[in-house]
Amino acid sequence: TQLLEQSPQFLSIQEGENLTVYCNSSSVFSSLQWYRQEPGEGPVLLVTVVTGGEVKKLKRLTFQFGDARKDSSLHITAAQPGDTGLYLCAGVDSNYQLIWGAGTKLIIKP
Amino acid sequence: KAGVTQTPRYLIKTRGQQVTLSCSPISGHRSVSWYQQTPGQGLQFLFEYFSETQRNKGNFPGRFSGRQFSNSRSEMNVSTLELGDSALYLCASSEIGQGNYGYTFGSGTRLTVV
């Protein structure tokens, strides 16, 4: 069974602080996606990373795909209350199946 | 472009009943996937349909079934509802599926079984 371990499960920080969320696996993925989900809504795709070592930036969010394509990180700089939500990572395996992490619940306090 | 539309948004059913949920994907998207989301289990894959054919199936009992129509709209059905079926059911669409390009999710149907 392929697993995608996401950490931390829960993070509560003050506005303006930086944070990093991690997704780790022993499996290789052809790509990895990050989503953000707000209560009562479906996940919204933030980014897809495809190449090992790839770094993508989305305003204050920086996404990195590990060189071996087994892990990924999401770094938020100067977090704002609007960043609050559930962050999910999902890796695409060799059978084109999406393997989901359990999510990181992020709360940014004003 | 209209997003993914799921109906109904909320549903309350009694144990033993059956339920049908509907999903209209983004126009032009031929792949529709269904997920069950609960606080304890996270996102669990139910099945994926592409051009009216079930392409992949998750590890759920046969009480969970689905279908896709020629216009790519999809329905999922749960028969003989159990309390544990209470969850947020999410539909996701993509042009061809197979993961690599990401999915667009609907807002979900919140099913409560009492």
mmCIF file of N, CA, C and O in Angstrom, chain B residues 20-113:
data_model
loop_
_atom_site.group_PDB
_atom_site.id
_atom_site.type_symbol
_atom_site.label_atom_id
_atom_site.label_comp_id
_atom_site.label_asym_id
_atom_site.label_seq_id
_atom_site.Cartn_x
_atom_site.Cartn_y
_atom_site.Cartn_z
ATOM 1 N N THR B 20 -29.009 8.906 -4.280
ATOM 2 C CA THR B 20 -28.329 9.170 -5.551
ATOM 3 C C THR B 20 -27.816 10.601 -5.540
ATOM 4 O O THR B 20 -28.571 11.535 -5.255
ATOM 5 N N LEU B 21 -26.536 10.750 -5.836
ATOM 6 C CA LEU B 21 -25.898 12.059 -5.884
ATOM 7 C C LEU B 21 -25.514 12.357 -7.328
ATOM 8 O O LEU B 21 -25.153 11.448 -8.077
ATOM 9 N N SER B 22 -25.546 13.631 -7.692
ATOM 10 C CA SER B 22 -25.299 14.004 -9.074
ATOM 11 C C SER B 22 -24.113 14.950 -9.192
ATOM 12 O O SER B 22 -23.852 15.747 -8.297
ATOM 13 N N CYS B 23 -23.413 14.833 -10.319
ATOM 14 C CA CYS B 23 -22.249 15.679 -10.571
ATOM 15 C C CYS B 23 -22.227 16.069 -12.037
ATOM 16 O O CYS B 23 -22.254 15.207 -12.925
ATOM 17 N N SER B 24 -22.162 17.373 -12.293
ATOM 18 C CA SER B 24 -21.989 17.875 -13.654
ATOM 19 C C SER B 24 -20.589 18.447 -13.774
ATOM 20 O O SER B 24 -20.271 19.442 -13.102
ATOM 21 N N PRO B 25 -19.741 17.831 -14.598
ATOM 22 C CA PRO B 25 -18.355 18.295 -14.695
ATOM 23 C C PRO B 25 -18.246 19.569 -15.516
ATOM 24 O O PRO B 25 -19.215 20.020 -16.116
ATOM 25 N N ILE B 26 -17.062 20.111 -15.542
ATOM 26 C CA ILE B 26 -16.785 21.264 -16.390
ATOM 27 C C ILE B 26 -16.977 20.846 -17.843
ATOM 28 O O ILE B 26 -16.604 19.731 -18.234
ATOM 29 N N SER B 27 -17.551 21.729 -18.624
ATOM 30 C CA SER B 27 -17.795 21.418 -20.025
ATOM 31 C C SER B 27 -16.495 21.020 -20.716
ATOM 32 O O SER B 27 -15.480 21.711 -20.609
ATOM 33 N N GLY B 28 -16.554 19.886 -21.422
ATOM 34 C CA GLY B 28 -15.363 19.400 -22.119
ATOM 35 C C GLY B 28 -14.550 18.396 -21.322
ATOM 36 O O GLY B 28 -13.696 17.700 -21.873
ATOM 37 N N HIS B 29 -14.796 18.312 -20.022
ATOM 38 C CA HIS B 29 -14.097 17.326 -19.190
ATOM 39 C C HIS B 29 -14.794 15.980 -19.315
ATOM 40 O O HIS B 29 -16.011 15.882 -19.134
ATOM 41 N N ARG B 30 -14.024 14.963 -19.610
ATOM 42 C CA ARG B 30 -14.619 13.639 -19.792
ATOM 43 C C ARG B 30 -14.371 12.699 -18.619
ATOM 44 O O ARG B 30 -14.943 11.624 -18.563
ATOM 45 N N SER B 31 -13.508 13.102 -17.708
ATOM 46 C CA SER B 31 -13.212 12.248 -16.557
ATOM 47 C C SER B 31 -13.901 12.806 -15.315
ATOM 48 O O SER B 31 -13.812 14.002 -15.025
ATOM 49 N N VAL B 32 -14.588 11.925 -14.602
ATOM 50 C CA VAL B 32 -15.230 12.287 -13.347
ATOM 51 C C VAL B 32 -14.828 11.271 -12.282
ATOM 52 O O VAL B 32 -14.967 10.068 -12.484
ATOM 53 N N SER B 33 -14.310 11.777 -11.177
ATOM 54 C CA SER B 33 -13.933 10.919 -10.046
ATOM 55 C C SER B 33 -14.793 11.265 -8.847
ATOM 56 O O SER B 33 -15.189 12.422 -8.676
ATOM 57 N N TRP B 34 -15.037 10.279 -8.024
ATOM 58 C CA TRP B 34 -15.818 10.471 -6.805
ATOM 59 C C TRP B 34 -14.959 10.109 -5.597
ATOM 60 O O TRP B 34 -14.212 9.116 -5.611
ATOM 61 N N TYR B 35 -15.122 10.916 -4.530
ATOM 62 C CA TYR B 35 -14.392 10.699 -3.293
ATOM 63 C C TYR B 35 -15.342 10.804 -2.108
ATOM 64 O O TYR B 35 -16.321 11.559 -2.139
ATOM 65 N N GLN B 36 -15.003 10.067 -1.061
ATOM 66 C CA GLN B 36 -15.674 10.206 0.219
ATOM 67 C C GLN B 36 -14.681 10.855 1.176
ATOM 68 O O GLN B 36 -13.528 10.430 1.260
ATOM 69 N N GLN B 37 -15.128 11.878 1.886
ATOM 70 C CA GLN B 37 -14.239 12.546 2.838
ATOM 71 C C GLN B 37 -14.869 12.545 4.225
ATOM 72 O O GLN B 37 -15.989 13.019 4.412
ATOM 73 N N THR B 38 -14.150 11.989 5.175
ATOM 74 C CA THR B 38 -14.565 11.996 6.577
ATOM 75 C C THR B 38 -13.406 12.488 7.417
ATOM 76 O O THR B 38 -12.249 12.370 7.007
ATOM 77 N N PRO B 39 -13.696 13.037 8.599
ATOM 78 C CA PRO B 39 -12.609 13.551 9.450
ATOM 79 C C PRO B 39 -11.585 12.480 9.820
ATOM 80 O O PRO B 39 -10.402 12.740 9.874
ATOM 81 N N GLY B 40 -12.054 11.253 10.015
ATOM 82 C CA GLY B 40 -11.142 10.199 10.451
ATOM 83 C C GLY B 40 -10.333 9.559 9.329
ATOM 84 O O GLY B 40 -9.185 9.171 9.527
ATOM 85 N N GLN B 41 -10.911 9.465 8.153
ATOM 86 C CA GLN B 41 -10.274 8.741 7.043
ATOM 87 C C GLN B 41 -9.735 9.644 5.951
ATOM 88 O O GLN B 41 -9.065 9.172 5.027
ATOM 89 N N GLY B 42 -10.030 10.910 5.999
ATOM 90 C CA GLY B 42 -9.548 11.797 4.943
ATOM 91 C C GLY B 42 -10.270 11.526 3.638
ATOM 92 O O GLY B 42 -11.414 11.080 3.619
ATOM 93 N N LEU B 43 -9.588 11.788 2.522
ATOM 94 C CA LEU B 43 -10.172 11.602 1.194
ATOM 95 C C LEU B 43 -9.966 10.161 0.744
ATOM 96 O O LEU B 43 -8.849 9.694 0.610
ATOM 97 N N GLN B 44 -11.075 9.475 0.486
ATOM 98 C CA GLN B 44 -11.011 8.093 0.024
ATOM 99 C C GLN B 44 -11.604 8.015 -1.386
ATOM 100 O O GLN B 44 -12.724 8.463 -1.618
ATOM 101 N N PHE B 45 -10.847 7.422 -2.304
ATOM 102 C CA PHE B 45 -11.258 7.314 -3.696
ATOM 103 C C PHE B 45 -12.341 6.251 -3.854
ATOM 104 O O PHE B 45 -12.189 5.119 -3.397
ATOM 105 N N LEU B 46 -13.428 6.635 -4.518
ATOM 106 C CA LEU B 46 -14.527 5.702 -4.775
ATOM 107 C C LEU B 46 -14.392 5.078 -6.156
ATOM 108 O O LEU B 46 -14.273 3.874 -6.296
ATOM 109 N N PHE B 47 -14.484 5.897 -7.184
ATOM 110 C CA PHE B 47 -14.319 5.415 -8.561
ATOM 111 C C PHE B 47 -14.121 6.583 -9.506
ATOM 112 O O PHE B 47 -14.372 7.734 -9.163
ATOM 113 N N GLU B 48 -13.650 6.228 -10.708
ATOM 114 C CA GLU B 48 -13.458 7.205 -11.770
ATOM 115 C C GLU B 48 -14.135 6.706 -13.037
ATOM 116 O O GLU B 48 -14.035 5.523 -13.383
ATOM 117 N N TYR B 49 -14.817 7.628 -13.696
ATOM 118 C CA TYR B 49 -15.445 7.322 -14.974
ATOM 119 C C TYR B 49 -14.822 8.181 -16.059
ATOM 120 O O TYR B 49 -14.483 9.352 -15.833
ATOM 121 N N PHE B 50 -14.655 7.567 -17.222
ATOM 122 C CA PHE B 50 -14.127 8.274 -18.379
ATOM 123 C C PHE B 50 -14.902 7.784 -19.593
ATOM 124 O O PHE B 50 -14.940 6.579 -19.864
ATOM 125 N N SER B 51 -15.505 8.718 -20.315
ATOM 126 C CA SER B 51 -16.305 8.367 -21.496
ATOM 127 C C SER B 51 -17.262 7.215 -21.204
ATOM 128 O O SER B 51 -17.294 6.213 -21.936
ATOM 129 N N GLU B 52 -18.010 7.351 -20.135
ATOM 130 C CA GLU B 52 -19.097 6.438 -19.749
ATOM 131 C C GLU B 52 -18.615 5.084 -19.217
ATOM 132 O O GLU B 52 -19.436 4.211 -18.936
ATOM 133 N N THR B 53 -17.296 4.913 -19.071
ATOM 134 C CA THR B 53 -16.765 3.640 -18.597
ATOM 135 C C THR B 53 -16.060 3.841 -17.265
ATOM 136 O O THR B 53 -15.326 4.818 -17.084
ATOM 137 N N GLN B 54 -16.294 2.900 -16.354
ATOM 138 C CA GLN B 54 -15.575 2.972 -15.093
ATOM 139 C C GLN B 54 -14.129 2.556 -15.335
ATOM 140 O O GLN B 54 -13.844 1.416 -15.708
ATOM 141 N N ARG B 55 -13.207 3.461 -15.056
ATOM 142 C CA ARG B 55 -11.804 3.194 -15.367
ATOM 143 C C ARG B 55 -11.035 2.697 -14.150
ATOM 144 O O ARG B 55 -10.099 1.915 -14.277
ATOM 145 N N ASN B 56 -11.408 3.198 -12.971
ATOM 146 C CA ASN B 56 -10.755 2.777 -11.745
ATOM 147 C C ASN B 56 -11.777 2.698 -10.629
ATOM 148 O O ASN B 56 -12.787 3.402 -10.648
ATOM 149 N N LYS B 57 -11.484 1.858 -9.659
ATOM 150 C CA LYS B 57 -12.410 1.685 -8.548
ATOM 151 C C LYS B 57 -11.610 1.594 -7.265
ATOM 152 O O LYS B 57 -10.570 0.921 -7.211
ATOM 153 N N GLY B 58 -12.103 2.243 -6.233
ATOM 154 C CA GLY B 58 -11.474 2.172 -4.925
ATOM 155 C C GLY B 58 -11.964 0.975 -4.146
ATOM 156 O O GLY B 58 -12.666 0.110 -4.665
ATOM 157 N N ASN B 59 -11.617 0.968 -2.880
ATOM 158 C CA ASN B 59 -11.886 -0.191 -2.040
ATOM 159 C C ASN B 59 -13.155 0.017 -1.210
ATOM 160 O O ASN B 59 -13.099 0.080 0.014
ATOM 161 N N PHE B 60 -14.272 0.125 -1.866
ATOM 162 C CA PHE B 60 -15.552 0.318 -1.205
ATOM 163 C C PHE B 60 -16.477 -0.854 -1.537
ATOM 164 O O PHE B 60 -16.334 -1.484 -2.579
ATOM 165 N N PRO B 61 -17.425 -1.141 -0.621
ATOM 166 C CA PRO B 61 -18.336 -2.261 -0.885
ATOM 167 C C PRO B 61 -19.234 -1.992 -2.089
ATOM 168 O O PRO B 61 -19.367 -0.863 -2.543
ATOM 169 N N GLY B 62 -19.868 -3.063 -2.570
ATOM 170 C CA GLY B 62 -20.706 -2.977 -3.748
ATOM 171 C C GLY B 62 -21.933 -2.099 -3.584
ATOM 172 O O GLY B 62 -22.606 -1.787 -4.568
ATOM 173 N N ARG B 63 -22.219 -1.674 -2.333
ATOM 174 C CA ARG B 63 -23.351 -0.775 -2.123
ATOM 175 C C ARG B 63 -23.109 0.583 -2.801
ATOM 176 O O ARG B 63 -24.049 1.333 -3.040
ATOM 177 N N PHE B 64 -21.857 0.858 -3.071
ATOM 178 C CA PHE B 64 -21.498 2.112 -3.729
ATOM 179 C C PHE B 64 -21.339 1.845 -5.224
ATOM 180 O O PHE B 64 -20.548 0.987 -5.629
ATOM 181 N N SER B 65 -22.091 2.550 -6.024
ATOM 182 C CA SER B 65 -22.003 2.360 -7.463
ATOM 183 C C SER B 65 -22.114 3.709 -8.153
ATOM 184 O O SER B 65 -22.511 4.708 -7.543
ATOM 185 N N GLY B 66 -21.772 3.716 -9.412
ATOM 186 C CA GLY B 66 -21.854 4.975 -10.143
ATOM 187 C C GLY B 66 -22.093 4.719 -11.607
ATOM 188 O O GLY B 66 -22.125 3.571 -12.077
ATOM 189 N N ARG B 67 -22.298 5.799 -12.310
ATOM 190 C CA ARG B 67 -22.402 5.712 -13.762
ATOM 191 C C ARG B 67 -22.128 7.084 -14.351
ATOM 192 O O ARG B 67 -22.187 8.098 -13.656
ATOM 193 N N GLN B 68 -21.828 7.078 -15.638
ATOM 194 C CA GLN B 68 -21.601 8.336 -16.342
ATOM 195 C C GLN B 68 -22.410 8.324 -17.621
ATOM 196 O O GLN B 68 -22.481 7.302 -18.316
ATOM 197 N N PHE B 69 -22.975 9.436 -17.932
ATOM 198 C CA PHE B 69 -23.818 9.569 -19.106
ATOM 199 C C PHE B 69 -23.020 10.126 -20.293
ATOM 200 O O PHE B 69 -21.877 10.578 -20.131
ATOM 201 N N SER B 70 -23.648 10.114 -21.444
ATOM 202 C CA SER B 70 -22.946 10.527 -22.666
ATOM 203 C C SER B 70 -22.540 12.004 -22.621
ATOM 204 O O SER B 70 -21.608 12.418 -23.308
ATOM 205 N N ASN B 71 -23.202 12.797 -21.800
ATOM 206 C CA ASN B 71 -22.829 14.215 -21.684
ATOM 207 C C ASN B 71 -21.810 14.438 -20.559
ATOM 208 O O ASN B 71 -21.563 15.563 -20.150
ATOM 209 N N SER B 72 -21.238 13.354 -20.064
ATOM 210 C CA SER B 72 -20.212 13.323 -19.009
ATOM 211 C C SER B 72 -20.750 13.537 -17.599
ATOM 212 O O SER B 72 -20.003 13.375 -16.642
ATOM 213 N N ARG B 73 -22.014 13.906 -17.481
ATOM 214 C CA ARG B 73 -22.593 13.990 -16.131
ATOM 215 C C ARG B 73 -22.521 12.627 -15.460
ATOM 216 O O ARG B 73 -22.581 11.585 -16.128
ATOM 217 N N SER B 74 -22.344 12.641 -14.163
ATOM 218 C CA SER B 74 -22.179 11.376 -13.448
ATOM 219 C C SER B 74 -23.098 11.347 -12.231
ATOM 220 O O SER B 74 -23.455 12.386 -11.672
ATOM 221 N N GLU B 75 -23.479 10.164 -11.863
ATOM 222 C CA GLU B 75 -24.245 9.942 -10.641
ATOM 223 C C GLU B 75 -23.564 8.846 -9.837
ATOM 224 O O GLU B 75 -22.953 7.935 -10.409
ATOM 225 N N MET B 76 -23.671 8.974 -8.521
ATOM 226 C CA MET B 76 -23.271 7.853 -7.689
ATOM 227 C C MET B 76 -24.448 7.472 -6.793
ATOM 228 O O MET B 76 -25.255 8.317 -6.412
ATOM 229 N N ASN B 77 -24.533 6.200 -6.519
ATOM 230 C CA ASN B 77 -25.647 5.665 -5.745
ATOM 231 C C ASN B 77 -25.096 4.881 -4.560
ATOM 232 O O ASN B 77 -24.115 4.143 -4.700
ATOM 233 N N VAL B 78 -25.712 5.081 -3.426
ATOM 234 C CA VAL B 78 -25.369 4.270 -2.259
ATOM 235 C C VAL B 78 -26.654 3.595 -1.796
ATOM 236 O O VAL B 78 -27.648 4.276 -1.506
ATOM 237 N N SER B 79 -26.649 2.286 -1.760
ATOM 238 C CA SER B 79 -27.838 1.548 -1.324
ATOM 239 C C SER B 79 -27.660 1.091 0.116
ATOM 240 O O SER B 79 -26.538 1.047 0.638
ATOM 241 N N THR B 80 -28.769 0.766 0.742
ATOM 242 C CA THR B 80 -28.775 0.259 2.116
ATOM 243 C C THR B 80 -27.829 1.074 3.006
ATOM 244 O O THR B 80 -26.823 0.588 3.528
ATOM 245 N N LEU B 81 -28.151 2.342 3.156
ATOM 246 C CA LEU B 81 -27.280 3.271 3.869
ATOM 247 C C LEU B 81 -26.998 2.820 5.300
ATOM 248 O O LEU B 81 -27.874 2.289 6.001
ATOM 249 N N GLU B 82 -25.749 3.061 5.704
ATOM 250 C CA GLU B 82 -25.318 2.794 7.074
ATOM 251 C C GLU B 82 -24.881 4.116 7.710
ATOM 252 O O GLU B 82 -24.555 5.075 7.001
ATOM 253 N N LEU B 83 -24.864 4.139 9.050
ATOM 254 C CA LEU B 83 -24.471 5.367 9.745
ATOM 255 C C LEU B 83 -23.084 5.824 9.312
ATOM 256 O O LEU B 83 -22.810 7.012 9.169
ATOM 257 N N GLY B 84 -22.216 4.855 9.061
ATOM 258 C CA GLY B 84 -20.838 5.169 8.671
ATOM 259 C C GLY B 84 -20.703 5.776 7.289
ATOM 260 O O GLY B 84 -19.606 6.193 6.912
ATOM 261 N N ASP B 85 -21.797 5.828 6.551
ATOM 262 C CA ASP B 85 -21.745 6.443 5.220
ATOM 263 C C ASP B 85 -21.878 7.961 5.303
ATOM 264 O O ASP B 85 -21.754 8.653 4.285
ATOM 265 N N SER B 86 -22.138 8.460 6.485
ATOM 266 C CA SER B 86 -22.213 9.912 6.669
ATOM 267 C C SER B 86 -20.859 10.527 6.339
ATOM 268 O O SER B 86 -19.835 10.152 6.922
ATOM 269 N N ALA B 87 -20.865 11.454 5.400
ATOM 270 C CA ALA B 87 -19.592 12.006 4.911
ATOM 271 C C ALA B 87 -19.874 13.125 3.931
ATOM 272 O O ALA B 87 -21.023 13.359 3.535
ATOM 273 N N LEU B 88 -18.802 13.784 3.532
ATOM 274 C CA LEU B 88 -18.851 14.727 2.421
ATOM 275 C C LEU B 88 -18.435 13.964 1.167
ATOM 276 O O LEU B 88 -17.345 13.383 1.136
ATOM 277 N N TYR B 89 -19.311 13.922 0.175
ATOM 278 C CA TYR B 89 -18.994 13.231 -1.074
ATOM 279 C C TYR B 89 -18.619 14.264 -2.120
ATOM 280 O O TYR B 89 -19.384 15.175 -2.418
ATOM 281 N N LEU B 90 -17.429 14.091 -2.647
ATOM 282 C CA LEU B 90 -16.867 15.062 -3.576
ATOM 283 C C LEU B 90 -16.720 14.459 -4.964
ATOM 284 O O LEU B 90 -16.339 13.294 -5.110
ATOM 285 N N CYS B 91 -17.003 15.279 -5.937
ATOM 286 C CA CYS B 91 -16.835 14.907 -7.324
ATOM 287 C C CYS B 91 -15.720 15.786 -7.893
ATOM 288 O O CYS B 91 -15.646 16.970 -7.559
ATOM 289 N N ALA B 92 -14.873 15.203 -8.730
ATOM 290 C CA ALA B 92 -13.782 15.960 -9.336
ATOM 291 C C ALA B 92 -13.738 15.672 -10.829
ATOM 292 O O ALA B 92 -13.888 14.517 -11.235
ATOM 293 N N SER B 93 -13.540 16.697 -11.618
ATOM 294 C CA SER B 93 -13.476 16.466 -13.057
ATOM 295 C C SER B 93 -12.142 16.919 -13.630
ATOM 296 O O SER B 93 -11.462 17.776 -13.071
ATOM 297 N N SER B 94 -11.769 16.292 -14.740
ATOM 298 C CA SER B 94 -10.592 16.720 -15.481
ATOM 299 C C SER B 94 -10.798 16.342 -16.942
ATOM 300 O O SER B 94 -11.681 15.563 -17.270
ATOM 301 N N GLU B 95 -9.964 16.896 -17.795
ATOM 302 C CA GLU B 95 -10.161 16.663 -19.228
ATOM 303 C C GLU B 95 -10.035 15.191 -19.580
ATOM 304 O O GLU B 95 -10.880 14.619 -20.260
ATOM 305 N N ILE B 96 -8.957 14.572 -19.111
ATOM 306 C CA ILE B 96 -8.749 13.164 -19.467
ATOM 307 C C ILE B 96 -8.478 12.297 -18.253
ATOM 308 O O ILE B 96 -8.290 11.100 -18.369
ATOM 309 N N GLY B 97 -8.468 12.881 -17.070
ATOM 310 C CA GLY B 97 -8.165 12.113 -15.873
ATOM 311 C C GLY B 97 -6.706 11.734 -15.835
ATOM 312 O O GLY B 97 -5.859 12.457 -16.344
ATOM 313 N N GLN B 98 -6.413 10.604 -15.206
ATOM 314 C CA GLN B 98 -5.053 10.097 -15.107
ATOM 315 C C GLN B 98 -4.130 11.038 -14.386
ATOM 316 O O GLN B 98 -2.925 11.025 -14.579
ATOM 317 N N GLY B 99 -4.699 11.888 -13.576
ATOM 318 C CA GLY B 99 -4.005 12.564 -12.502
ATOM 319 C C GLY B 99 -3.086 13.718 -12.763
ATOM 320 O O GLY B 99 -3.093 14.695 -12.044
ATOM 321 N N ASN B 100 -2.256 13.641 -13.774
ATOM 322 C CA ASN B 100 -1.117 14.547 -13.815
ATOM 323 C C ASN B 100 -1.435 16.022 -13.940
ATOM 324 O O ASN B 100 -0.599 16.859 -13.626
ATOM 325 N N TYR B 101 -2.614 16.346 -14.404
ATOM 326 C CA TYR B 101 -2.913 17.748 -14.644
ATOM 327 C C TYR B 101 -3.817 18.360 -13.592
ATOM 328 O O TYR B 101 -4.260 19.481 -13.725
ATOM 329 N N GLY B 102 -4.108 17.617 -12.554
ATOM 330 C CA GLY B 102 -4.909 18.169 -11.488
ATOM 331 C C GLY B 102 -6.386 18.049 -11.772
ATOM 332 O O GLY B 102 -6.812 17.809 -12.896
ATOM 333 N N TYR B 103 -7.156 18.191 -10.730
ATOM 334 C CA TYR B 103 -8.596 18.027 -10.803
ATOM 335 C C TYR B 103 -9.302 19.269 -10.291
ATOM 336 O O TYR B 103 -8.787 19.987 -9.446
ATOM 337 N N THR B 104 -10.503 19.495 -10.810
ATOM 338 C CA THR B 104 -11.376 20.543 -10.298
ATOM 339 C C THR B 104 -12.494 19.878 -9.532
ATOM 340 O O THR B 104 -13.214 19.032 -10.087
ATOM 341 N N PHE B 105 -12.610 20.241 -8.275
ATOM 342 C CA PHE B 105 -13.610 19.632 -7.404
ATOM 343 C C PHE B 105 -14.875 20.478 -7.333
ATOM 344 O O PHE B 105 -14.829 21.709 -7.443
ATOM 345 N N GLY B 106 -15.983 19.784 -7.108
ATOM 346 C CA GLY B 106 -17.217 20.457 -6.759
ATOM 347 C C GLY B 106 -17.235 20.782 -5.280
ATOM 348 O O GLY B 106 -16.290 20.451 -4.550
ATOM 349 N N SER B 107 -18.308 21.423 -4.829
ATOM 350 C CA SER B 107 -18.418 21.804 -3.419
ATOM 351 C C SER B 107 -18.847 20.644 -2.538
ATOM 352 O O SER B 107 -18.801 20.753 -1.318
ATOM 353 N N GLY B 108 -19.279 19.559 -3.174
ATOM 354 C CA GLY B 108 -19.603 18.368 -2.406
ATOM 355 C C GLY B 108 -21.061 18.265 -2.019
ATOM 356 O O GLY B 108 -21.823 19.236 -2.057
ATOM 357 N N THR B 109 -21.432 17.055 -1.644
ATOM 358 C CA THR B 109 -22.744 16.782 -1.055
ATOM 359 C C THR B 109 -22.503 16.262 0.344
ATOM 360 O O THR B 109 -21.800 15.256 0.526
ATOM 361 N N ARG B 110 -23.062 16.946 1.329
ATOM 362 C CA ARG B 110 -22.931 16.509 2.722
ATOM 363 C C ARG B 110 -24.079 15.562 3.017
ATOM 364 O O ARG B 110 -25.232 15.966 3.072
ATOM 365 N N LEU B 111 -23.757 14.281 3.180
ATOM 366 C CA LEU B 111 -24.759 13.252 3.472
ATOM 367 C C LEU B 111 -24.713 12.903 4.948
ATOM 368 O O LEU B 111 -23.651 12.589 5.483
ATOM 369 N N THR B 112 -25.860 12.981 5.576
ATOM 370 C CA THR B 112 -25.984 12.569 6.975
ATOM 371 C C THR B 112 -26.962 11.413 7.030
ATOM 372 O O THR B 112 -28.096 11.528 6.541
ATOM 373 N N VAL B 113 -26.545 10.309 7.605
ATOM 374 C CA VAL B 113 -27.401 9.139 7.760
ATOM 375 C C VAL B 113 -27.777 9.019 9.230
ATOM 376 O O VAL B 113 -26.904 8.985 10.104
#
